[in-house]
């Protein structure tokens, strides 16, 4: 299948001097080209080994029993019937000595138990079983009898601080444990966080127009197609875990700490992961539970959660309520921004407002800013980072506000954003960015979209009308950084093994890294074998999150390739009896640059033949001092609104992204399409619905009711416009993060387009026909 | 759910329907759920099978015959993955919502999580592995690779089977028909746009080469 896919580069970058700093790349040959994924074969043939595909001899199936109530205390658990059912090998509860383990949610602040007697959200783990088949495991779960005392709950974060609201932390976990929340039984989670610069009052006085609005976003849930889970196998006191994760090393660390094992006794492997989006950065209780079940049963255990469990228990993007007030001069200068927001990370995770205010602080030039973030506990599953935590929510508010300001001063929304452009990070003490392509994202994106023409279209009286909208963004992270170690094995025939700890979560990490090796060494991409994401055999890497994998790993891979190249040239220099600086690696031949007749094929280099394999090592160097590195973007869209039904169809999208150098064109574009798709879900269909009034339980526990975008919900007309910024400072490949900014401005752009179409501003996600129809009717009444 | 509608094929299906099977065993769905795996004495001559008991079945998958002992409550998806090692077919929601377990049954895309073992008897089942020719990719698989019609790849086998099924009944689908054809297959990574492209490319290729796959 690889025939015609890959080719050798016609020329190669120069070999650097020994000990010389790596020069930034100029034009690249392989890097940036549209090569298909190096692991496409595995992914389309069905041969890719995802952790959920693991099938070990004698393997059992684990399942977890979960509290069906939003808040309850367990009076009694009876597992006697379950234990006797056919095929059942282990049943564990809080009464099982081996399972009496403390559990930390965020940091080490909140201490809970692996199996809690006090259940603080629907889906809290209360027991688990291992059986010969998953069906027998679920039979056993149904046979466990639990006597719950159901307690009053609070699931609405907006009501969490109201007088008389039940307290999430009123009941205590473990006798004798210190009570961390003794004084905080009013559901407040920590002090409110305040950020302030300049003088807000002065800023508002200077403004010609002040706009104030309250926005809200609903909770979005990751729901990757491969559910969370793992297979665990013991060999004596050594544990091997195949876990569907974004970071094998973070799982290893957590498991070793929880089970009190040395790191060397815990091996975590994940060659493929079926979607993650931030929800698989950390070990869940299920990983520990599978390990305990396997230990007690003396057999390997595979434990994967159900869709219902993945909607309830393994994280979400918190819902947020945001009040935003901004002042603008008639010339478009923003004079002041005030932002106050509320959120909840659930019953355990401390924060529901993580990174929520970053774009308020840093996207637009503004001397006078104040943000206030409040956090509360509710009886609901804990949050986990989800694709650009905090940013799409903030964008929903800020980018609609920008359009409101533009309208107030009768300015093109793109012009207003350009007017308030800044190339320094104000929230980091006004340090400059290594690069910022936001201006180009805005101006070139507008041209590619046909913004001016679309904006000047005459309004129509038709029942079905079109509108256009846009929004821009930055992502707080995306610089990457140390540590990372990469090892390249250069075989005697010139083929290469690349060894790195990083995951490829579908973003194309392996493909990008193979292209970096090909760029430096001239080896064809299909002659590179990649060994990755295995704590037993690959080098340390941080988890793939924060859009940092490519900017973190690609410089380390490049350094390892250059190390290989230097060693090769040194060995060839001995054979040719020439100084190193006269030699250059070209494909599989080392050539004298002064006399091209003098050369030696790589496979003929005596030193390499003797040692058979040459090992190159690369490290990720530090980021530049005193500078910030962030990706930027602007997205433009056109929608069609049916005024009679309130239905909105997204017709087309243009995503103009500055993520530094484009490393792999196909996977780059695919990230842009995918981010926009997820943003369409966030803006238009996705919301966790909790029964606030009565039970606190989630009422839309399925993909029919928790709707993620289908093939019918996305426009086929999507354009990815890379703003290929040359950033020679951020790192040695010039790449910045991409996976998260792609989903930040999407929902706000749609809301702005809906406003442009029908003159109705939807301030609460998701934009849906019922809500919109009512708003259109209301607007008609007011104007008519 | 375009491709996964019954399309009137139910009546034409060979084998035992779920309803027939349950009525011959004398156990309704409610019975299965509430009685659990209680052991029942079984006379081998009597066609009464309790939950948790295994019956011999023969399945026809990718042109091969598989004989195995299976519980009647096992889904085809479970059998493919956990009993036969054909893990190319993915299970995700296991409730007929996501399409990651899509296989072809007598050429029609069906959710393998919604097909119980007795229903899988007497029909031709094609899985993602069945599209390979030795180690070589089938044309739909190849088009998915070349057009990057995937990211994490977990929904991909199901997407590919839906496109294969669509093209078998409609060799020249327009964009709208392609969208409907894969609308029963969720992709959380959002690779839909490239999936549309891949389907269009295969359709064009097949028409150029005279309609043969």
Coordinates of N, CA and C in Angstrom, one line a residue, chain A residues 221-397:
Chain A
X221 N -19.0 17.0 27.3 CA -18.4 15.8 27.8 C -17.5 15.2 26.7
X222 N -16.3 14.7 27.0 CA -15.4 14.2 26.0 C -15.9 13.1 25.1
X223 N -16.5 12.1 25.8 CA -17.0 10.9 25.1 C -16.2 10.4 23.9
X224 N -14.9 10.0 24.1 CA -14.2 9.5 23.0 C -14.8 8.1 22.5
X225 N -14.6 7.7 21.3 CA -15.2 6.5 20.8 C -14.6 5.3 21.5
X226 N -13.3 5.2 21.8 CA -12.8 4.2 22.7 C -13.0 4.6 24.1
X227 N -13.8 3.8 24.8 CA -14.1 4.2 26.2 C -12.9 4.1 27.1
X228 N -13.0 4.8 28.2 CA -11.9 4.7 29.2 C -11.7 3.3 29.7
X229 N -10.5 2.9 30.0 CA -10.3 1.6 30.6 C -8.9 1.1 30.3
X230 N -8.7 -0.2 30.8 CA -7.4 -0.8 30.7 C -7.5 -2.3 30.8
X231 N -6.4 -2.9 30.5 CA -6.2 -4.4 30.8 C -5.0 -4.4 31.7
X232 N -5.1 -5.1 32.8 CA -4.0 -5.2 33.8 C -3.6 -6.6 34.0
X233 N -2.3 -6.8 34.1 CA -1.7 -8.2 34.3 C -0.6 -8.1 35.2
X234 N -0.6 -9.1 36.2 CA 0.5 -9.1 37.1 C 1.4 -10.3 36.8
X235 N 2.7 -10.1 37.0 CA 3.7 -11.2 37.0 C 4.4 -11.1 38.4
X236 N 3.9 -11.8 39.4 CA 4.4 -11.6 40.7 C 4.1 -10.2 41.2
X237 N 5.1 -9.4 41.5 CA 4.8 -8.0 42.0 C 5.1 -7.0 40.9
X238 N 5.1 -7.5 39.6 CA 5.3 -6.6 38.5 C 4.0 -6.5 37.8
X239 N 3.6 -5.2 37.5 CA 2.3 -5.0 36.9 C 2.5 -4.4 35.5
X240 N 1.7 -5.0 34.5 CA 1.7 -4.4 33.2 C 0.3 -3.9 32.9
X241 N 0.1 -2.7 32.4 CA -1.2 -2.2 32.2 C -1.2 -1.6 30.7
X242 N -2.2 -2.1 30.0 CA -2.5 -1.5 28.7 C -3.6 -0.5 28.9
X243 N -3.3 0.7 28.9 CA -4.4 1.7 29.2 C -4.6 2.7 28.0
X244 N -5.9 3.0 27.8 CA -6.2 3.9 26.7 C -5.9 5.3 27.3
X245 N -4.8 5.9 27.0 CA -4.3 7.1 27.7 C -3.6 8.0 26.8
X246 N -3.5 9.3 27.2 CA -2.7 10.3 26.5 C -1.3 10.3 27.0
X247 N -1.0 9.6 28.1 CA 0.3 9.7 28.7 C 0.7 8.5 29.5
X248 N 1.5 7.6 29.0 CA 1.8 6.4 29.7 C 2.5 6.7 31.0
X249 N 3.4 7.7 31.0 CA 4.2 8.0 32.2 C 3.3 8.5 33.3
X250 N 2.3 9.3 33.0 CA 1.5 9.8 34.1 C 0.6 8.7 34.7
X251 N 0.2 7.7 33.9 CA -0.5 6.6 34.5 C 0.4 5.7 35.4
X252 N 1.7 5.5 34.9 CA 2.6 4.8 35.6 C 2.9 5.4 37.0
X253 N 3.1 6.7 37.0 CA 3.4 7.4 38.3 C 2.2 7.3 39.3
X254 N 1.0 7.5 38.8 CA -0.2 7.4 39.6 C -0.4 6.0 40.2
X255 N -0.2 5.0 39.3 CA -0.4 3.6 39.7 C 0.6 3.2 40.8
X256 N 1.9 3.6 40.5 CA 3.0 3.2 41.4 C 2.7 3.8 42.8
X257 N 2.3 5.1 42.8 CA 2.1 5.8 44.1 C 0.9 5.2 44.8
X258 N -0.2 4.9 44.1 CA -1.4 4.4 44.7 C -1.2 3.0 45.2
X259 N -0.5 2.1 44.5 CA -0.3 0.7 44.9 C 1.0 0.5 45.6
X260 N 1.7 1.6 45.9 CA 3.0 1.5 46.6 C 4.0 0.6 46.0
X261 N 4.2 0.8 44.7 CA 5.2 0.0 44.0 C 6.3 0.9 43.4
X262 N 7.5 0.4 43.2 CA 8.5 1.2 42.5 C 8.1 1.4 41.1
X263 N 8.5 2.5 40.5 CA 8.1 2.8 39.1 C 8.5 1.7 38.2
X264 N 9.6 1.1 38.5 CA 10.2 0.0 37.6 C 9.3 -1.2 37.6
X265 N 8.4 -1.4 38.6 CA 7.5 -2.5 38.6 C 6.2 -2.2 37.9
X266 N 6.0 -1.1 37.4 CA 4.7 -0.7 36.7 C 5.1 -0.3 35.3
X267 N 4.6 -1.1 34.3 CA 4.8 -0.8 32.9 C 3.4 -0.5 32.3
X268 N 3.4 0.6 31.6 CA 2.1 1.1 31.0 C 2.4 1.2 29.5
X269 N 1.5 0.6 28.7 CA 1.6 0.6 27.3 C 0.4 1.2 26.6
X270 N 0.6 2.0 25.6 CA -0.6 2.5 24.8 C -0.2 2.8 23.4
X271 N -0.2 1.9 22.5 CA 0.3 2.2 21.2 C -0.8 3.0 20.4
X272 N -2.0 2.7 20.6 CA -3.1 3.5 20.0 C -4.1 3.9 21.0
X273 N -4.6 5.1 20.9 CA -5.7 5.5 21.8 C -6.9 6.0 21.0
X274 N -8.1 5.4 21.2 CA -9.2 5.8 20.4 C -9.9 7.0 20.9
X275 N -9.2 8.1 20.8 CA -9.8 9.4 21.2 C -9.6 9.7 22.7
X276 N -9.4 11.0 23.0 CA -9.1 11.3 24.4 C -9.6 12.7 24.8
X277 N -9.1 13.7 24.1 CA -9.5 15.1 24.2 C -9.3 15.7 25.5
X278 N -8.3 15.2 26.3 CA -8.0 15.7 27.6 C -8.6 14.8 28.7
X279 N -9.5 13.9 28.4 CA -10.1 13.1 29.4 C -9.3 11.9 29.8
X280 N -8.2 11.6 29.1 CA -7.4 10.5 29.4 C -6.0 10.9 29.8
X281 N -5.8 12.0 30.4 CA -4.5 12.5 30.8 C -4.1 11.8 32.1
X282 N -5.0 11.3 32.9 CA -4.7 10.8 34.2 C -5.3 9.5 34.5
X283 N -4.7 8.7 35.4 CA -5.3 7.4 35.8 C -6.6 7.7 36.5
X284 N -7.6 6.8 36.2 CA -8.9 6.9 36.9 C -8.9 5.8 37.9
X285 N -10.0 5.8 38.7 CA -10.1 4.8 39.7 C -10.1 3.4 39.0
X286 N -10.7 3.4 37.8 CA -10.9 2.1 37.1 C -9.5 1.4 36.9
X287 N -8.4 2.2 36.7 CA -7.1 1.6 36.5 C -6.7 0.8 37.7
X288 N -6.8 1.5 38.9 CA -6.5 0.9 40.1 C -7.4 -0.3 40.4
X289 N -8.7 -0.2 40.2 CA -9.6 -1.2 40.4 C -9.3 -2.5 39.6
X290 N -9.0 -2.3 38.3 CA -8.6 -3.4 37.4 C -7.4 -4.1 38.0
X291 N -6.4 -3.3 38.5 CA -5.2 -3.9 39.0 C -5.4 -4.7 40.2
X292 N -6.3 -4.2 41.1 CA -6.6 -4.9 42.4 C -7.4 -6.2 42.0
X293 N -8.3 -6.1 41.1 CA -9.1 -7.3 40.7 C -8.2 -8.4 40.1
X294 N -7.2 -7.9 39.3 CA -6.3 -8.9 38.7 C -5.4 -9.5 39.8
X295 N -5.0 -8.8 40.7 CA -4.1 -9.3 41.8 C -4.9 -10.3 42.6
X296 N -6.1 -10.0 43.0 CA -6.9 -10.9 43.8 C -7.4 -12.1 43.1
X297 N -7.6 -12.0 41.8 CA -8.1 -13.1 41.0 C -6.9 -14.0 40.5
X298 N -5.7 -13.5 40.5 CA -4.6 -14.2 39.9 C -4.7 -14.4 38.4
X299 N -5.4 -13.5 37.8 CA -5.6 -13.6 36.3 C -5.6 -12.1 35.8
X300 N -5.2 -12.0 34.5 CA -5.3 -10.6 33.9 C -6.8 -10.2 33.9
X301 N -7.0 -8.9 34.0 CA -8.4 -8.3 34.0 C -8.5 -7.2 33.0
X302 N -9.5 -7.2 32.1 CA -9.7 -6.1 31.2 C -11.0 -5.4 31.8
X303 N -10.8 -4.1 31.9 CA -12.0 -3.3 32.5 C -12.2 -2.0 31.6
X304 N -13.2 -2.0 30.8 CA -13.5 -0.8 30.1 C -14.9 -0.3 30.5
X305 N -15.0 1.0 30.6 CA -16.3 1.6 31.1 C -17.3 1.6 30.0
X306 N -18.6 1.7 30.4 CA -19.7 1.8 29.4 C -19.8 3.2 29.0
X307 N -20.6 3.4 27.9 CA -20.8 4.8 27.5 C -21.5 5.6 28.6
X308 N -22.4 5.0 29.3 CA -23.0 5.7 30.4 C -22.0 6.2 31.5
X309 N -21.1 5.3 31.8 CA -20.0 5.6 32.8 C -19.1 6.7 32.2
X310 N -18.9 6.7 30.9 CA -18.0 7.7 30.4 C -18.7 9.1 30.3
X311 N -20.0 9.1 30.3 CA -20.8 10.3 30.4 C -20.8 10.9 31.8
X312 N -20.8 9.9 32.8 CA -21.0 10.3 34.2 C -19.7 10.6 35.0
X313 N -18.7 9.8 34.7 CA -17.6 9.7 35.8 C -16.2 10.0 35.3
X314 N -16.0 10.3 34.1 CA -14.6 10.5 33.7 C -14.3 11.9 33.1
X315 N -15.0 12.8 33.6 CA -14.6 14.2 33.3 C -15.6 14.9 32.3
X316 N -15.5 16.2 32.3 CA -16.3 17.0 31.5 C -15.7 18.4 31.4
X317 N -16.1 19.2 30.5 CA -15.8 20.7 30.4 C -16.9 21.3 31.3
X318 N -16.5 22.0 32.4 CA -17.5 22.5 33.3 C -18.4 23.6 32.6
X319 N -19.7 23.6 33.0 CA -20.5 24.7 32.6 C -20.1 26.0 33.2
X320 N -20.3 27.1 32.6 CA -19.9 28.4 33.2 C -20.9 29.5 32.9
X321 N -21.1 30.3 34.0 CA -21.9 31.5 33.8 C -20.9 32.7 33.9
X322 N -21.0 33.6 32.9 CA -20.0 34.6 32.7 C -20.7 36.0 32.5
X323 N -20.3 37.0 33.4 CA -20.8 38.3 33.2 C -19.6 39.1 32.6
X324 N -19.8 39.8 31.5 CA -18.8 40.5 30.8 C -19.2 42.0 30.6
X325 N -18.3 42.9 30.9 CA -18.6 44.3 30.7 C -17.3 44.9 30.0
X326 N -17.5 45.6 28.9 CA -16.4 46.2 28.2 C -16.7 47.6 27.7
X327 N -15.6 48.4 27.6 CA -15.8 49.7 27.1 C -14.9 50.0 25.9
X328 N -15.5 50.7 24.9 CA -14.7 51.0 23.7 C -14.9 52.4 23.3
X329 N -13.8 53.0 22.7 CA -13.8 54.3 22.2 C -14.4 54.3 20.8
X330 N -14.8 55.4 20.2 CA -15.4 55.4 18.9 C -14.4 55.0 17.8
X331 N -13.1 55.1 18.1 CA -12.1 54.7 17.1 C -11.8 53.2 17.2
X332 N -12.5 52.5 18.2 CA -12.3 51.1 18.3 C -11.3 50.7 19.4
X333 N -10.7 51.6 20.1 CA -9.8 51.3 21.2 C -10.6 50.7 22.4
X334 N -10.2 49.5 22.8 CA -10.9 48.9 24.0 C -10.2 49.5 25.2
X335 N -11.1 50.1 26.1 CA -10.5 50.8 27.3 C -10.6 50.0 28.6
X336 N -11.5 49.1 28.7 CA -11.7 48.4 29.9 C -12.4 47.1 29.7
X337 N -12.0 46.0 30.4 CA -12.8 44.8 30.4 C -13.0 44.3 31.8
X338 N -14.2 44.0 32.2 CA -14.5 43.4 33.5 C -15.2 42.0 33.3
X339 N -14.7 41.0 33.9 CA -15.2 39.7 33.7 C -15.4 39.0 35.1
X340 N -16.5 38.4 35.2 CA -16.8 37.7 36.5 C -17.5 36.4 36.1
X341 N -17.0 35.3 36.6 CA -17.5 34.0 36.2 C -17.6 33.0 37.3
X342 N -18.5 32.0 37.1 CA -18.8 31.0 38.1 C -18.7 29.7 37.4
X343 N -18.2 28.7 38.1 CA -18.2 27.3 37.6 C -18.0 26.3 38.7
X344 N -18.2 25.0 38.3 CA -18.0 24.0 39.3 C -17.3 22.8 38.6
X345 N -16.3 22.3 39.3 CA -15.5 21.1 38.9 C -16.2 19.8 39.3
X346 N -17.4 19.9 39.9 CA -18.1 18.8 40.4 C -17.9 18.6 41.9
X347 N -18.0 17.4 42.4 CA -17.9 17.1 43.8 C -16.5 17.1 44.4
X348 N -15.5 16.9 43.5 CA -14.2 16.7 44.0 C -13.2 17.7 43.4
X349 N -13.2 17.8 42.1 CA -12.2 18.7 41.4 C -12.4 20.1 41.9
X350 N -11.4 20.8 42.3 CA -11.5 22.1 42.9 C -12.1 23.1 42.0
X351 N -11.6 23.1 40.7 CA -11.9 24.3 39.9 C -12.8 24.0 38.7
X352 N -13.8 24.8 38.5 CA -14.6 24.8 37.4 C -14.4 26.0 36.4
X353 N -13.3 26.7 36.7 CA -13.0 27.9 36.0 C -11.5 27.9 35.5
X354 N -10.9 26.8 35.4 CA -9.5 26.8 35.1 C -9.2 27.4 33.7
X355 N -8.3 28.4 33.7 CA -7.9 29.1 32.4 C -9.0 29.8 31.8
X356 N -10.1 30.0 32.5 CA -11.3 30.5 31.9 C -11.1 32.0 31.4
X357 N -10.3 32.7 32.2 CA -10.2 34.2 31.9 C -9.0 34.6 31.1
X358 N -8.2 33.5 30.6 CA -6.9 33.9 30.0 C -7.1 34.8 28.8
X359 N -8.1 34.5 27.9 CA -8.2 35.3 26.7 C -8.7 36.8 27.1
X360 N -9.5 36.9 28.2 CA -9.8 38.2 28.6 C -8.6 39.0 29.0
X361 N -7.6 38.3 29.6 CA -6.4 39.0 30.0 C -5.5 39.3 28.8
X362 N -5.5 38.4 27.8 CA -4.4 38.5 26.9 C -4.7 38.5 25.4
X363 N -5.9 38.4 25.0 CA -6.1 38.3 23.5 C -6.0 39.7 22.9
X364 N -6.6 40.7 23.6 CA -6.6 42.0 23.0 C -5.9 43.0 23.8
X365 N -5.4 44.0 23.2 CA -4.7 45.0 23.9 C -5.7 45.8 24.8
X366 N -5.4 45.8 26.1 CA -6.3 46.5 27.0 C -5.6 46.8 28.3
X367 N -5.5 48.1 28.7 CA -4.7 48.4 29.9 C -5.5 48.1 31.2
X368 N -6.8 48.1 31.1 CA -7.6 48.1 32.4 C -8.4 46.8 32.4
X369 N -8.0 45.8 33.2 CA -8.7 44.5 33.2 C -8.9 44.1 34.6
X370 N -10.1 43.5 34.9 CA -10.3 42.8 36.1 C -11.1 41.5 35.8
X371 N -10.6 40.4 36.3 CA -11.4 39.2 36.2 C -11.6 38.6 37.6
X372 N -12.7 38.0 37.9 CA -13.0 37.4 39.2 C -13.6 36.0 38.9
X373 N -13.0 34.9 39.4 CA -13.5 33.6 39.2 C -14.0 33.0 40.5
X374 N -15.2 32.4 40.5 CA -15.8 31.8 41.7 C -15.9 30.3 41.4
X375 N -15.6 29.4 42.4 CA -15.8 28.0 42.2 C -16.6 27.4 43.3
X376 N -17.5 26.5 42.9 CA -18.3 25.8 43.9 C -18.3 24.3 43.7
X377 N -18.7 23.6 44.7 CA -18.9 22.1 44.6 C -20.3 21.8 44.3
X378 N -20.6 20.8 43.5 CA -21.9 20.3 43.3 C -21.9 18.8 43.3
X379 N -23.0 18.1 43.4 CA -23.1 16.7 43.4 C -23.1 16.2 41.9
X380 N -21.9 16.2 41.3 CA -21.8 15.8 39.9 C -20.4 15.3 39.7
X381 N -20.2 14.5 38.6 CA -18.9 14.0 38.3 C -17.9 15.1 38.1
X382 N -16.6 14.7 38.5 CA -15.6 15.7 38.5 C -15.2 16.1 37.0
X383 N -14.7 17.4 36.9 CA -14.2 17.8 35.6 C -12.9 17.2 35.3
X384 N -12.6 17.1 34.0 CA -11.2 16.8 33.6 C -10.9 17.8 32.5
X385 N -9.6 18.1 32.3 CA -9.3 19.0 31.2 C -9.9 18.6 29.9
X386 N -10.5 19.5 29.2 CA -11.1 19.1 27.9 C -10.6 20.1 26.9
X387 N -10.1 19.6 25.8 CA -9.6 20.4 24.7 C -9.7 21.9 24.9
X388 N -8.6 22.5 25.2 CA -8.5 24.0 25.5 C -9.3 24.4 26.7
X389 N -9.0 23.8 27.9 CA -9.8 24.1 29.1 C -10.1 25.6 29.2
X390 N -11.4 25.9 29.5 CA -11.7 27.3 29.8 C -11.9 28.2 28.5
X391 N -11.1 27.9 27.5 CA -11.1 28.8 26.3 C -12.3 28.9 25.5
X392 N -12.9 27.8 25.1 CA -14.1 27.9 24.2 C -15.2 28.7 25.0
X393 N -15.3 28.4 26.3 CA -16.3 29.1 27.1 C -16.1 30.6 27.1
X394 N -14.9 31.0 27.4 CA -14.5 32.4 27.4 C -14.7 33.0 26.0
X395 N -14.4 32.3 25.0 CA -14.5 32.8 23.6 C -16.0 33.1 23.3
X396 N -16.8 32.2 23.8 CA -18.3 32.4 23.6 C -18.7 33.7 24.1
X397 N -18.2 34.1 25.2 CA -18.6 35.4 25.8 C -17.8 36.6 25.1

